[in-house]
Coordinates of C-alpha atoms and ligand atoms in Angstrom, one line a residue:
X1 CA -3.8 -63.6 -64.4
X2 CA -1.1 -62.6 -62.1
X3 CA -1.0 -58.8 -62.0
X4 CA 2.4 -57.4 -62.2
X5 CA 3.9 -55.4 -60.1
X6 CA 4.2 -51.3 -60.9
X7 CA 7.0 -51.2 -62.0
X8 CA 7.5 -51.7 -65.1
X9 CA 3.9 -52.4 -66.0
X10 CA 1.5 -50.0 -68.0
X11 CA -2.4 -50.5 -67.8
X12 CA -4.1 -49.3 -71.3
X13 CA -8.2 -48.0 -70.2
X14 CA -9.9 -49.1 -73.2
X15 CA -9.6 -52.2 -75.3
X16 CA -11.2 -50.4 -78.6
X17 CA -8.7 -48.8 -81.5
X18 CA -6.8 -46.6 -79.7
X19 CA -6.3 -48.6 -76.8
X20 CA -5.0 -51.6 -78.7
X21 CA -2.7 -49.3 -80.7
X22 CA -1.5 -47.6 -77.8
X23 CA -1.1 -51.3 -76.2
X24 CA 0.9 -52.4 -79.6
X25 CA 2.6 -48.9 -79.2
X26 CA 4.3 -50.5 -75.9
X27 CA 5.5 -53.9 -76.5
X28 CA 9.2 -53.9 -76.2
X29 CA 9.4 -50.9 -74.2
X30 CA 7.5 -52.6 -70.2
X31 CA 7.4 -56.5 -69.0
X32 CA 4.0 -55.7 -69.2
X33 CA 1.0 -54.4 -70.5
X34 CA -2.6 -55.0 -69.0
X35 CA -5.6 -53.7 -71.3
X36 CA -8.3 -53.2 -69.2
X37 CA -11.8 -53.4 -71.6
X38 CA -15.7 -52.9 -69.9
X39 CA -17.0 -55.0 -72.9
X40 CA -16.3 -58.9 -73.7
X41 CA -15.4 -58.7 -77.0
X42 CA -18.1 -60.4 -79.4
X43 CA -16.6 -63.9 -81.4
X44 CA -16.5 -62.9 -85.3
X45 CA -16.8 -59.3 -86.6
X46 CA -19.7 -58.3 -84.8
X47 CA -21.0 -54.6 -83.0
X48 CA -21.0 -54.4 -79.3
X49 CA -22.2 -51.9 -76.7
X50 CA -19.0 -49.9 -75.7
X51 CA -18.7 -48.2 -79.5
X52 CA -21.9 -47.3 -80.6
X53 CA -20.5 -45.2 -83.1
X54 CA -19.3 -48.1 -84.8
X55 CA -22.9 -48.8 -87.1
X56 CA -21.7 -46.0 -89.4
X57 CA -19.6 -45.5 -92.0
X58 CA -16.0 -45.6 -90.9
X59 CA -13.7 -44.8 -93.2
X60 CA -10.3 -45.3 -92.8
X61 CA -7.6 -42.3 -94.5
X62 CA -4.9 -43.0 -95.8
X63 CA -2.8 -41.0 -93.7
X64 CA -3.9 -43.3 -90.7
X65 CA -3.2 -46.1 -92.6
X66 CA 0.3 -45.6 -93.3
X67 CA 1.1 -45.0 -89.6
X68 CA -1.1 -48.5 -88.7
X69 CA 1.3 -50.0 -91.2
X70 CA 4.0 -48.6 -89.7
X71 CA 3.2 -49.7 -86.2
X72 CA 1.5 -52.8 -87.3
X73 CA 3.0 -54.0 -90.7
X74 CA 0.7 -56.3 -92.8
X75 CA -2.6 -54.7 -90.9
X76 CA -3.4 -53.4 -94.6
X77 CA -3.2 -56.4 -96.1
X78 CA -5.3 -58.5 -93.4
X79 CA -8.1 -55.6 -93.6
X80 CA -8.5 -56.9 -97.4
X81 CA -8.3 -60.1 -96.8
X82 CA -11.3 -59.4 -94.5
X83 CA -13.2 -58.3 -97.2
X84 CA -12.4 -54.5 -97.1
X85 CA -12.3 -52.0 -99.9
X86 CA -9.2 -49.8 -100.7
X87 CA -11.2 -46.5 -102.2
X88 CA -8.7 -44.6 -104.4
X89 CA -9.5 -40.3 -103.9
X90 CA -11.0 -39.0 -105.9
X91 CA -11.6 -42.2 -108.6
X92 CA -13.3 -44.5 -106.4
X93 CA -15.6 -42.3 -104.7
X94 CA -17.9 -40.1 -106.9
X95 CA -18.5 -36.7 -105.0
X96 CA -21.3 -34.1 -105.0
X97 CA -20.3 -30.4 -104.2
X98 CA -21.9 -27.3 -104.1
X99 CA -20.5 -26.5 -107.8
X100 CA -21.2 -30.1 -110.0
X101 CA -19.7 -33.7 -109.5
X102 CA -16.2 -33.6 -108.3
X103 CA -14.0 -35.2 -111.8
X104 CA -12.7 -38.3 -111.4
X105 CA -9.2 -38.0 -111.6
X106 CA -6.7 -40.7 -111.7
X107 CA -4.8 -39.8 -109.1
X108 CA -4.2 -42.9 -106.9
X109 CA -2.3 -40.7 -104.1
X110 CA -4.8 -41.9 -101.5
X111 CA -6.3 -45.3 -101.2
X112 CA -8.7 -45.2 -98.2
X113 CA -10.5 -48.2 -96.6
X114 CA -14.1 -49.1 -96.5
X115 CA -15.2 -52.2 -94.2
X116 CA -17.4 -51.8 -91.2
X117 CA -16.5 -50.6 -88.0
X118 CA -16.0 -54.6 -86.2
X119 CA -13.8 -55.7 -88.9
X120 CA -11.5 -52.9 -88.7
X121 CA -11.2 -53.6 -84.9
X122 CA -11.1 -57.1 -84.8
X123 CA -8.5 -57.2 -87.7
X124 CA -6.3 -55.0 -85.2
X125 CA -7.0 -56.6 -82.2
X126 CA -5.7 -59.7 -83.8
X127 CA -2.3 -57.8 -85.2
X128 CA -1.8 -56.3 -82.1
X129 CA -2.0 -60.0 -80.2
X130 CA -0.1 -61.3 -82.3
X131 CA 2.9 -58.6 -82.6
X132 CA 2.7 -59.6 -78.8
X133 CA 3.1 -63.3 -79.0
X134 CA 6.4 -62.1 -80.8
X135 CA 7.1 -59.6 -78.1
X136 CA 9.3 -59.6 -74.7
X137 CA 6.1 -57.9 -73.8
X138 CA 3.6 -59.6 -72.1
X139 CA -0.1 -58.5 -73.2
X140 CA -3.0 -59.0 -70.9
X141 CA -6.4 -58.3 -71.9
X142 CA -8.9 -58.0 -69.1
X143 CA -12.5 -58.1 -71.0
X144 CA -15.5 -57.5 -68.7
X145 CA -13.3 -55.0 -66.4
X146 CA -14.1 -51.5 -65.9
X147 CA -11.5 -49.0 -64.9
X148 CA -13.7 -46.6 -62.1
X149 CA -10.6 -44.6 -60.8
X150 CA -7.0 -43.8 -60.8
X151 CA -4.7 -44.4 -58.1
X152 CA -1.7 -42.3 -56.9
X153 CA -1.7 -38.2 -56.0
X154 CA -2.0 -35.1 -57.9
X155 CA 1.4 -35.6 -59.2
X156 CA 2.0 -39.0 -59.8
X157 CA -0.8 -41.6 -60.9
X158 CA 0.9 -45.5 -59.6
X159 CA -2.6 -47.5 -61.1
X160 CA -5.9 -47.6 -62.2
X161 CA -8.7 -48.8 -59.8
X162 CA -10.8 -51.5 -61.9
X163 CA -14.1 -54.0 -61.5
X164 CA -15.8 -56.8 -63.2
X165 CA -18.3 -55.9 -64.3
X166 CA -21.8 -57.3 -63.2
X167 CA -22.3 -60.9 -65.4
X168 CA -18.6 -60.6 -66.2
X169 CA -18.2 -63.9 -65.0
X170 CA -14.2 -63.6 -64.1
X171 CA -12.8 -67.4 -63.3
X172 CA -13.7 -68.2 -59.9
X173 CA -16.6 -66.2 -59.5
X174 CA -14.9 -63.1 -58.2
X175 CA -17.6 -60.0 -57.1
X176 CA -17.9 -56.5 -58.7
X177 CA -15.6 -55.4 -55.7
X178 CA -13.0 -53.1 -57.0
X179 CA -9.2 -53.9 -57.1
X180 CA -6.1 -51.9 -57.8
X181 CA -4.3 -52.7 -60.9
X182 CA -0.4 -51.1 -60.5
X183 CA 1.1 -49.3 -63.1
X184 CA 4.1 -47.3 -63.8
X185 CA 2.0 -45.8 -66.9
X186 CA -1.5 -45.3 -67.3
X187 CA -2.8 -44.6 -71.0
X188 CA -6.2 -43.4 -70.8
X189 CA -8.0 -44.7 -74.4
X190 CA -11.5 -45.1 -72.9
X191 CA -13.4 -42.9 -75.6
X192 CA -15.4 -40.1 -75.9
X193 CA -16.9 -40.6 -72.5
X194 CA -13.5 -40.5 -70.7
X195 CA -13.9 -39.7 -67.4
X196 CA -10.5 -39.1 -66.5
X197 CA -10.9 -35.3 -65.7
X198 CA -13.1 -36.4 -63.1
X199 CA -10.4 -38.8 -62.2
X200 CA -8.6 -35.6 -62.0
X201 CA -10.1 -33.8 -59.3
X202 CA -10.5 -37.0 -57.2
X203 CA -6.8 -36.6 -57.0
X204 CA -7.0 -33.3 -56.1
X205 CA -5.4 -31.9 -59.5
X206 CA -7.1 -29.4 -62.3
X207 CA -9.2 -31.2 -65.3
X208 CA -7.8 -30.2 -68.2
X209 CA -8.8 -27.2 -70.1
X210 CA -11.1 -28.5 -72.9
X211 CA -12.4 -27.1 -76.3
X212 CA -15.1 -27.3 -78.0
X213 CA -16.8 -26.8 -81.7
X214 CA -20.1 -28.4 -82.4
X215 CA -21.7 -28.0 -86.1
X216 CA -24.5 -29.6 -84.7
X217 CA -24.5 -32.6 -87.4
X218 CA -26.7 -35.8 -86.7
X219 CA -26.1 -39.4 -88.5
X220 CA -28.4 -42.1 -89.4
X221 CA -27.2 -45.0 -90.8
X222 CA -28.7 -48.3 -92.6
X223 CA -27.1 -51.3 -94.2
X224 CA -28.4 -52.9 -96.9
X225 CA -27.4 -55.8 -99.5
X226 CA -28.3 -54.9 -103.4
X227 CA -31.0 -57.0 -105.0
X228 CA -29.0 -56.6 -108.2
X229 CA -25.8 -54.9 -110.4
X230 CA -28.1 -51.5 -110.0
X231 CA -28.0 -51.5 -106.3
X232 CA -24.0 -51.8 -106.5
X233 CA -22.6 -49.5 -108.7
X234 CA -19.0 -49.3 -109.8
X235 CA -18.0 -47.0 -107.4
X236 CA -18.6 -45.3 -103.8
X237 CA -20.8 -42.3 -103.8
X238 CA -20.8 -39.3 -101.5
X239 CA -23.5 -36.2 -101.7
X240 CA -22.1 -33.2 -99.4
X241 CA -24.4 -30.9 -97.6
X242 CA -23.4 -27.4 -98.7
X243 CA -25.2 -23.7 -97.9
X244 CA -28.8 -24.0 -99.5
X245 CA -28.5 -27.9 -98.9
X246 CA -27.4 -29.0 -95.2
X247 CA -28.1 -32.4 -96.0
X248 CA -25.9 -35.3 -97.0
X249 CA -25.8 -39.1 -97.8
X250 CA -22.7 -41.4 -98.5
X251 CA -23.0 -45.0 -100.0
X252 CA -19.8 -47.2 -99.7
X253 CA -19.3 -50.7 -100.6
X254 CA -18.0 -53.1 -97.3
X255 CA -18.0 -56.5 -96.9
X256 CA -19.7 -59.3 -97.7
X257 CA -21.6 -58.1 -100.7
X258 CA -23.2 -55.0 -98.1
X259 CA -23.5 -51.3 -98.2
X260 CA -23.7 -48.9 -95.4
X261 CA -25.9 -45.6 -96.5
X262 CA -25.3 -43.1 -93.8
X263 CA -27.6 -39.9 -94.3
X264 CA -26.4 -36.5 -92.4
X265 CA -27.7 -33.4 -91.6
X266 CA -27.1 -29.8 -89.6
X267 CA -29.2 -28.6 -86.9
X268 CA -33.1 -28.6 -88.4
X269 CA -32.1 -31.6 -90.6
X270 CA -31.3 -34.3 -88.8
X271 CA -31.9 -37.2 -90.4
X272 CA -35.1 -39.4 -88.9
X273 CA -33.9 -42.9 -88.0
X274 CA -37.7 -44.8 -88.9
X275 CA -37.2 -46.6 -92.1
X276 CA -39.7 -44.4 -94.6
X277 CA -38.2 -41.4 -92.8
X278 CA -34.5 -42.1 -93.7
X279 CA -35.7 -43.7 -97.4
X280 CA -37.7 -40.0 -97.4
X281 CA -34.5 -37.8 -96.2
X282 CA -32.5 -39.1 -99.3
X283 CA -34.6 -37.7 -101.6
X284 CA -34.1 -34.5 -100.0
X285 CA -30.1 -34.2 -100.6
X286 CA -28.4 -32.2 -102.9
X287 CA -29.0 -34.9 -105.7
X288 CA -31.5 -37.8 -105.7
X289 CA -28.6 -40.3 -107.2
X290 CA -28.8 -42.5 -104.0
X291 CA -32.3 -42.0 -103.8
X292 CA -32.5 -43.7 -107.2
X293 CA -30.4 -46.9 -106.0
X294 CA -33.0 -47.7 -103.1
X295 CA -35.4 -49.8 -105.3
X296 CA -32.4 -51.6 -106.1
X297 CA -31.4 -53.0 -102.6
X298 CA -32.6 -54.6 -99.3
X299 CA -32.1 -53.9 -96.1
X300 CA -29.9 -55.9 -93.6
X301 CA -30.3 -53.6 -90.7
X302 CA -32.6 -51.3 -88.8
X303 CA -31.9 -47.5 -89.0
X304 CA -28.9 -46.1 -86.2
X305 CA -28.5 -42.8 -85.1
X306 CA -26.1 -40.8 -83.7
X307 CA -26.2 -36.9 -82.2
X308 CA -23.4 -36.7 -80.1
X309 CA -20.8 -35.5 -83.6
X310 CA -19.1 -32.1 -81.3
X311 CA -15.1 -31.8 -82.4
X312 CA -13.9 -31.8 -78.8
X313 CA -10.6 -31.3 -77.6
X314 CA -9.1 -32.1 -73.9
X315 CA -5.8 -30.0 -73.8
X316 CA -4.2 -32.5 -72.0
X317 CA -0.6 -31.2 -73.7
X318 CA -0.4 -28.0 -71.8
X319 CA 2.3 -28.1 -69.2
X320 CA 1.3 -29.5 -65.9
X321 CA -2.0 -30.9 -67.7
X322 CA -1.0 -34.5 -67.0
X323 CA 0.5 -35.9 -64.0
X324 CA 3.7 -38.6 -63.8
X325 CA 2.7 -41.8 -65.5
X326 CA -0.5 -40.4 -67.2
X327 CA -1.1 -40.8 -70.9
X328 CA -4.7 -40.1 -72.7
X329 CA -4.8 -41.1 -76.4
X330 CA -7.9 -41.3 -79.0
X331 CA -11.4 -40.3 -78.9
X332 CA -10.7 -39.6 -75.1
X333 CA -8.2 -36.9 -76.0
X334 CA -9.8 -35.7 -79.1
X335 CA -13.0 -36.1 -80.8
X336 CA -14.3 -34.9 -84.4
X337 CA -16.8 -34.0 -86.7
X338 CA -17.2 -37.5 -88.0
X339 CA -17.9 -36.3 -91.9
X340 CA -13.9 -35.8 -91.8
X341 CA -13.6 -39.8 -90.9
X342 CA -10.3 -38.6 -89.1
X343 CA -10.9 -40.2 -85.7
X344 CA -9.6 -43.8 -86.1
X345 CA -6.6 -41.8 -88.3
X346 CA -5.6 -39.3 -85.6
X347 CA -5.9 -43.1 -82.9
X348 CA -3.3 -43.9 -85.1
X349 CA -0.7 -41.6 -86.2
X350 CA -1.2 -40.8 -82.1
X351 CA 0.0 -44.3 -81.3
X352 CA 2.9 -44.0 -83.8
X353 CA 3.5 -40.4 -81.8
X354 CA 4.0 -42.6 -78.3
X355 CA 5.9 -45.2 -79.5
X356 CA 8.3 -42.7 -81.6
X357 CA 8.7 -40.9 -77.9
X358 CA 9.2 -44.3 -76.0
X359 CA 11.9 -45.3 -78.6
X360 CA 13.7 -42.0 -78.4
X361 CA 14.5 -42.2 -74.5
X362 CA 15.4 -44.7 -71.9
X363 CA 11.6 -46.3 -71.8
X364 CA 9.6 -45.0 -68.6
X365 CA 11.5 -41.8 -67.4
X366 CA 10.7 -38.6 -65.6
X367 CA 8.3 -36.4 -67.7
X368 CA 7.7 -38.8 -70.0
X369 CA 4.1 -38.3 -69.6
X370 CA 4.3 -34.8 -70.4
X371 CA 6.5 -35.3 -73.4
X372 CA 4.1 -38.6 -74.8
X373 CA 1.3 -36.0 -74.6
X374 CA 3.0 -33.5 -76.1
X375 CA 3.7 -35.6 -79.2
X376 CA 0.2 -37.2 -79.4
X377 CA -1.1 -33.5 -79.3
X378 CA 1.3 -32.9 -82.6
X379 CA -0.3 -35.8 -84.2
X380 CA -4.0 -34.6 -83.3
X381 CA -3.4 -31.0 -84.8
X382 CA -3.9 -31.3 -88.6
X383 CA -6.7 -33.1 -88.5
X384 CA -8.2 -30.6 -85.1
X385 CA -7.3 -27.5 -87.6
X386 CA -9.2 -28.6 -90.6
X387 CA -12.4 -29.7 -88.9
X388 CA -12.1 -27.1 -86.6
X389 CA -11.6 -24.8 -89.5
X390 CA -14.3 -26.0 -91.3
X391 CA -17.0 -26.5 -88.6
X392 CA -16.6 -23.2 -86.9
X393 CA -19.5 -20.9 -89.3
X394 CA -21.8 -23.2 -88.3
X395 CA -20.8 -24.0 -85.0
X396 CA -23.8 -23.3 -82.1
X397 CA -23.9 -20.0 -80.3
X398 CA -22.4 -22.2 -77.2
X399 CA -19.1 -22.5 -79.0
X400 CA -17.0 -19.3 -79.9
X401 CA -17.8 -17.5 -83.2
X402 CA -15.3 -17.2 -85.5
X403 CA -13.2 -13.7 -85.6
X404 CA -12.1 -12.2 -88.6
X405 CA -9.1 -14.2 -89.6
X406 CA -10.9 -17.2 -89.3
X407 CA -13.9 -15.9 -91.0
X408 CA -11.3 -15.1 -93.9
X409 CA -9.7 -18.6 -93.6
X410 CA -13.3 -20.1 -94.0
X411 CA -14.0 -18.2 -97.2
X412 CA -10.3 -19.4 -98.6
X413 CA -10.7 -22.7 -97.7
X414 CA -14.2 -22.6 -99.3
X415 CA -12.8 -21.1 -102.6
X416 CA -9.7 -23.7 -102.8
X417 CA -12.3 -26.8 -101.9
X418 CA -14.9 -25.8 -104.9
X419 CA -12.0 -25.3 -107.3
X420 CA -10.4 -28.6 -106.5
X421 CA -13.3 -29.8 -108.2
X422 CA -12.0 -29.2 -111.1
X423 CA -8.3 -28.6 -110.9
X424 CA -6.2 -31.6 -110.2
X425 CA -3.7 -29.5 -108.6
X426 CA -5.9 -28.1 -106.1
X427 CA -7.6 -31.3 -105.6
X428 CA -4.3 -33.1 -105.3
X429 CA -3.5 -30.2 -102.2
X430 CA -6.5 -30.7 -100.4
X431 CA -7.0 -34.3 -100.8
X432 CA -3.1 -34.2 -98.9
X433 CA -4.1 -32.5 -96.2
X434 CA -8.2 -33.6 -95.8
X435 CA -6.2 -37.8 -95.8
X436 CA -3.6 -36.4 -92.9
X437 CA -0.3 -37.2 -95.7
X438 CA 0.4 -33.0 -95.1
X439 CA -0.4 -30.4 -93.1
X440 CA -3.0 -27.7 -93.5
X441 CA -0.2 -25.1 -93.8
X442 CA 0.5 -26.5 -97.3
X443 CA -3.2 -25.3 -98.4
X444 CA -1.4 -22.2 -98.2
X445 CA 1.5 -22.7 -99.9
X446 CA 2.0 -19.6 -102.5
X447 CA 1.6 -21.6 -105.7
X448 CA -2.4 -23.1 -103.8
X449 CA -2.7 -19.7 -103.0
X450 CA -2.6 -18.0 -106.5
X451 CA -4.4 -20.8 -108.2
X452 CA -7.5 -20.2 -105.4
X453 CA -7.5 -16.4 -106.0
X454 CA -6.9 -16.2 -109.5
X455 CA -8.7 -19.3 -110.9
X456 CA -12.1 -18.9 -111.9
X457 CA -14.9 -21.2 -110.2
X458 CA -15.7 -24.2 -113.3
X459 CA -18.9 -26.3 -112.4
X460 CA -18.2 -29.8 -112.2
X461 CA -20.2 -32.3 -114.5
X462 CA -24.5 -32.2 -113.6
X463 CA -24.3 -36.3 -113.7
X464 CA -22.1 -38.5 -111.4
X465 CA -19.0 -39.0 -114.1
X466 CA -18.6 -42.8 -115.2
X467 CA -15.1 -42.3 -116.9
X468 CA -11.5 -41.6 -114.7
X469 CA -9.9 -38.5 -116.0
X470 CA -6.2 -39.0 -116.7
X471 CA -3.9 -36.6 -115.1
X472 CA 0.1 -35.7 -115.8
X473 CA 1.9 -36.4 -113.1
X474 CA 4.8 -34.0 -111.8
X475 CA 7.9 -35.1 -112.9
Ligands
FAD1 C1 -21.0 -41.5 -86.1 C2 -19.5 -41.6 -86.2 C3 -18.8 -41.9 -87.3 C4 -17.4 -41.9 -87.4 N1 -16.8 -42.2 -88.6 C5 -15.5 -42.2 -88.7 C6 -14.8 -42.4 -89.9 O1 -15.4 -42.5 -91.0 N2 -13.4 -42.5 -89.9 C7 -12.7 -42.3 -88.7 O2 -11.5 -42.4 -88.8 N3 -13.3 -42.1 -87.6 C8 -14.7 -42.0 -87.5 N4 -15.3 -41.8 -86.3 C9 -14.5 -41.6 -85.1 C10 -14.1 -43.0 -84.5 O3 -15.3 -43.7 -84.2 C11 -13.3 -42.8 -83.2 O4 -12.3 -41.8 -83.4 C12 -12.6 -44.0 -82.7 O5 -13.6 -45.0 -82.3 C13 -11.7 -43.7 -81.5 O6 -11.2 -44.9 -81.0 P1 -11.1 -45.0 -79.4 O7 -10.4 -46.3 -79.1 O8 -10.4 -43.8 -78.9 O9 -12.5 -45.0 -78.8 P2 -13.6 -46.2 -78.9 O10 -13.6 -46.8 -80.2 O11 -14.9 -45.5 -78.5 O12 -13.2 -47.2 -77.8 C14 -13.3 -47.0 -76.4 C15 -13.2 -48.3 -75.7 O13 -13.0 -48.1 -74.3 C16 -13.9 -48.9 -73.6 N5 -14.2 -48.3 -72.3 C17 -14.8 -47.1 -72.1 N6 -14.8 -46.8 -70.8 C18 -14.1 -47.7 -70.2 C19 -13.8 -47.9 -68.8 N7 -14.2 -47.1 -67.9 N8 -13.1 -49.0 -68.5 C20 -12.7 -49.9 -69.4 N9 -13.0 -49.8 -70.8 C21 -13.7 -48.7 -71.1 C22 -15.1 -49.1 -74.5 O14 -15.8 -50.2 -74.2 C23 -14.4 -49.2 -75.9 O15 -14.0 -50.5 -76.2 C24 -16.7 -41.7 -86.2 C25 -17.3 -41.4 -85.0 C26 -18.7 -41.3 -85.0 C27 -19.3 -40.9 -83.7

């Protein structure tokens, strides 16, 4: 590949979700966009080293999905046709709470997608080259290439410093040494291990300022294939961890005919990743449903873990946080508790926030860094307010306690959640604002707020419901 110029060239860092939305984000707006990826991607729908994450459960919420669709329409429709399943809240997927089975109510507000991990980012890869081909853009993809650096000065970054990596194999038989790839903008979508704040201070500027709540939650999961109609019931199947029972399990249908079973716990109940260990820990949720289904199915994988689950914020929006021709997006901006399965969501409706601000202006201006942040920061704050919210009682020592407002928050939001178990109205509310279609502020809307305080806690049925509960919709 001929590198381009600077000019009017922007260099994506990070060739997973965010990076190939950000990259779809900037067709039609540079000549050129180089994607600069550390992993060769796999042939098929297959795992690969650089997301590790990506052997659990990754739901995808509706409010993600609409801005996909908007950035990349018919992405919905090829995820089916890759075998995914559209999970309708709360019909689809049968909940445990603290207070009885959540009622299945026909709702159909919020159809969320269940397929593993390498579909969903082989199914965008593939829109977003394609949206290319039909583009003035030019896409590049660089597989095997690390970005190690950033070029430019602590005002302006002009390019990312990149090698091929070892047994990369570039045509021609190129070395690991490093080259310079030029680049009017730089979006930074490497993931949770970013290291652009050290990038930072080798330019001689400030990392940015970064947050942190950990609820110190571990995953395990396993995939397995039923042996029989038993092993696959009708619906998906969720068990929360709740106070008295920090322990939770989620069984979801994907593709093929498989199911991913990802177990969960709190600090002190981490779930073991050795087969009779995990089979063990299921029996020790809040309800031994999906213990009962485990006679009923095989499985098609070892046992994954995962520890590293801390909602983590880089304020990269805060003025003078990002130099000239510096964008971060994703997991390498923002990272969450992953039981709120907002991460590919926020990747997302960020994405939509950058090319919204490239559409609104004259392309690659002054300060367009600062304002592309900005606007990605908007599109990270729902989602960082509920799991923030909702992580910070049990957060570690390390990370600030709550203060009283929050404390009081925490005990609303509590309240409102375990009613919405029963009440379609509530449920409706949080159901909004837990898929990303409205923003927390409407869970306190005075109409939520009087139902909360004034409507008495109902348990939910003892027995995961089998029927759909009709509901009258608002006129
Ligand atoms: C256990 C777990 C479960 C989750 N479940 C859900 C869920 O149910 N729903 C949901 O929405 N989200 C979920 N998430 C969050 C989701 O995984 C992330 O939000 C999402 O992967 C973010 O995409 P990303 O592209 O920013 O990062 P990644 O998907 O991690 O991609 C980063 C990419 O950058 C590449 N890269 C890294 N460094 C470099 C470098 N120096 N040079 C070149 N390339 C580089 C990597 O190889 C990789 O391809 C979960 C997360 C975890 C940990």
């Amino acid at each position: 590949m001929a590198e381009a110029a600077g000019e009017r060239h922007a260099v994506v860092i990070g060739g997973g979700l965010a990076g190939m939305l950000a990259a779809a984000a900037l067709l039609g707006h540079v000549d050129a966009v180089t994607v600069v990826e550390r992993d060769r991607y796999p042939q098929g729908h297959a795992f690969r080293k650089g997301v590790p994450q990506a052997r659990h459960l990754h739901v995808f919420l509706s409010g993600g999905l609409r801005a996909l669709e908007e950035l990349l329409p018919g992405t919905g429709q090829a995820f089916t046709d890759a075998g995914a399943h559209i999970l309708y809240l709360p019909s689809d997927l049968v909940t445990r709470t603290a207070v009885g089975w959540q009622h299945r109510f026909d709702e159909r507000r919020h159809g969320c997608l269940s397929v593993t991990r390498p579909v969903i980012d082989g199914v965008v890869r593939d829109r977003v080259l394609r949206a290319a081909a039909g583009s003035a853009t030019r896409l590049d993809v660089l597989e095997a290439t690390e970005a190690v650096g950033l070029t430019g000065d602590a005002g302006r970054v002009t390019g990312v410093r990149v090698r091929t990596r070892p047994g990369g194999g570039r045509a021609g038989g190129a070395g690991p040494a490093e080259r310079v790839v030029p680049a009017a903008l730089v979006v930074d979508a490497s993931g949770r291990g970013s290291k652009a704040p050290q990038w930072f201070t080798e330019l001689g500027r400030r990392a940015p300022r970064e947050e942190s709540v950990d609820a110190g939650i571990a995953y395990a999961t396993r995939m397995f294939r039923p042996t029989g109609p038993a092993g696959a019931p009708d619906v998906a199947v969720n068990i929360l961890g709740w106070r008295g029972s920090p322990r939770g399990a989620v069984y979801v249908p994907v593709e093929d005919g498989t199911w991913l079973l990802t177990a969960a716990g709190v600090r002190g109940h981490h779930p073991p990743t050795d087969d009779q260990g995990f089979a063990d820990f299921t029996a020790t949720v809040g309800d031994p449903y999906i213990h009962g289904l485990l006679p009923y199915v095989e499985p098609v994988s070892p046992v994954y873990g995962f520890r590293d689950t801390a909602n983590r914020r880089r304020h990269y929006e805060r003025t003078g946080a990002v130099p000239e021709g510096f964008v971060v997006v994703g997991d390498a901006n923002c990272t969450f508790n992953p039981i709120y399965a907002q991460g590919m969501s926020v990747a997302a409706l960020g994405a939509l926030a950058l090319r919204r601000t490239l559409d609104s202006g004259e392309g690659l201006r002054p300060g367009l860094a600062q304002v592309a942040q900005r606007a990605v920061a908007r599109a990270t704050e729902a989602a960082w307010m509920t799991a923030v919210g909702a992580d910070r009682p049990f957060a570690s020592a390390a990370t600030a306690r709550p203060g009283p407002a929050e404390r009081l928050t925490s005990w609303y939001v509590r309240r409102l959640t375990l009613r919405a178990v029963t009440d379609p109205v509530l449920g409706a509310t949080v159901r909004d604002v837990f898929c990303l279609t409205a923003p927390p502020s409407r869970l306190m809307s005075p109409r939520t707020v009087l139902r909360t305080v004034l409507l008495p806690c109902r348990p939910g049925p003892d027995a995961p419901p089998t029927t759909v509960v009709p509901v009258r919709r608002a006129a």
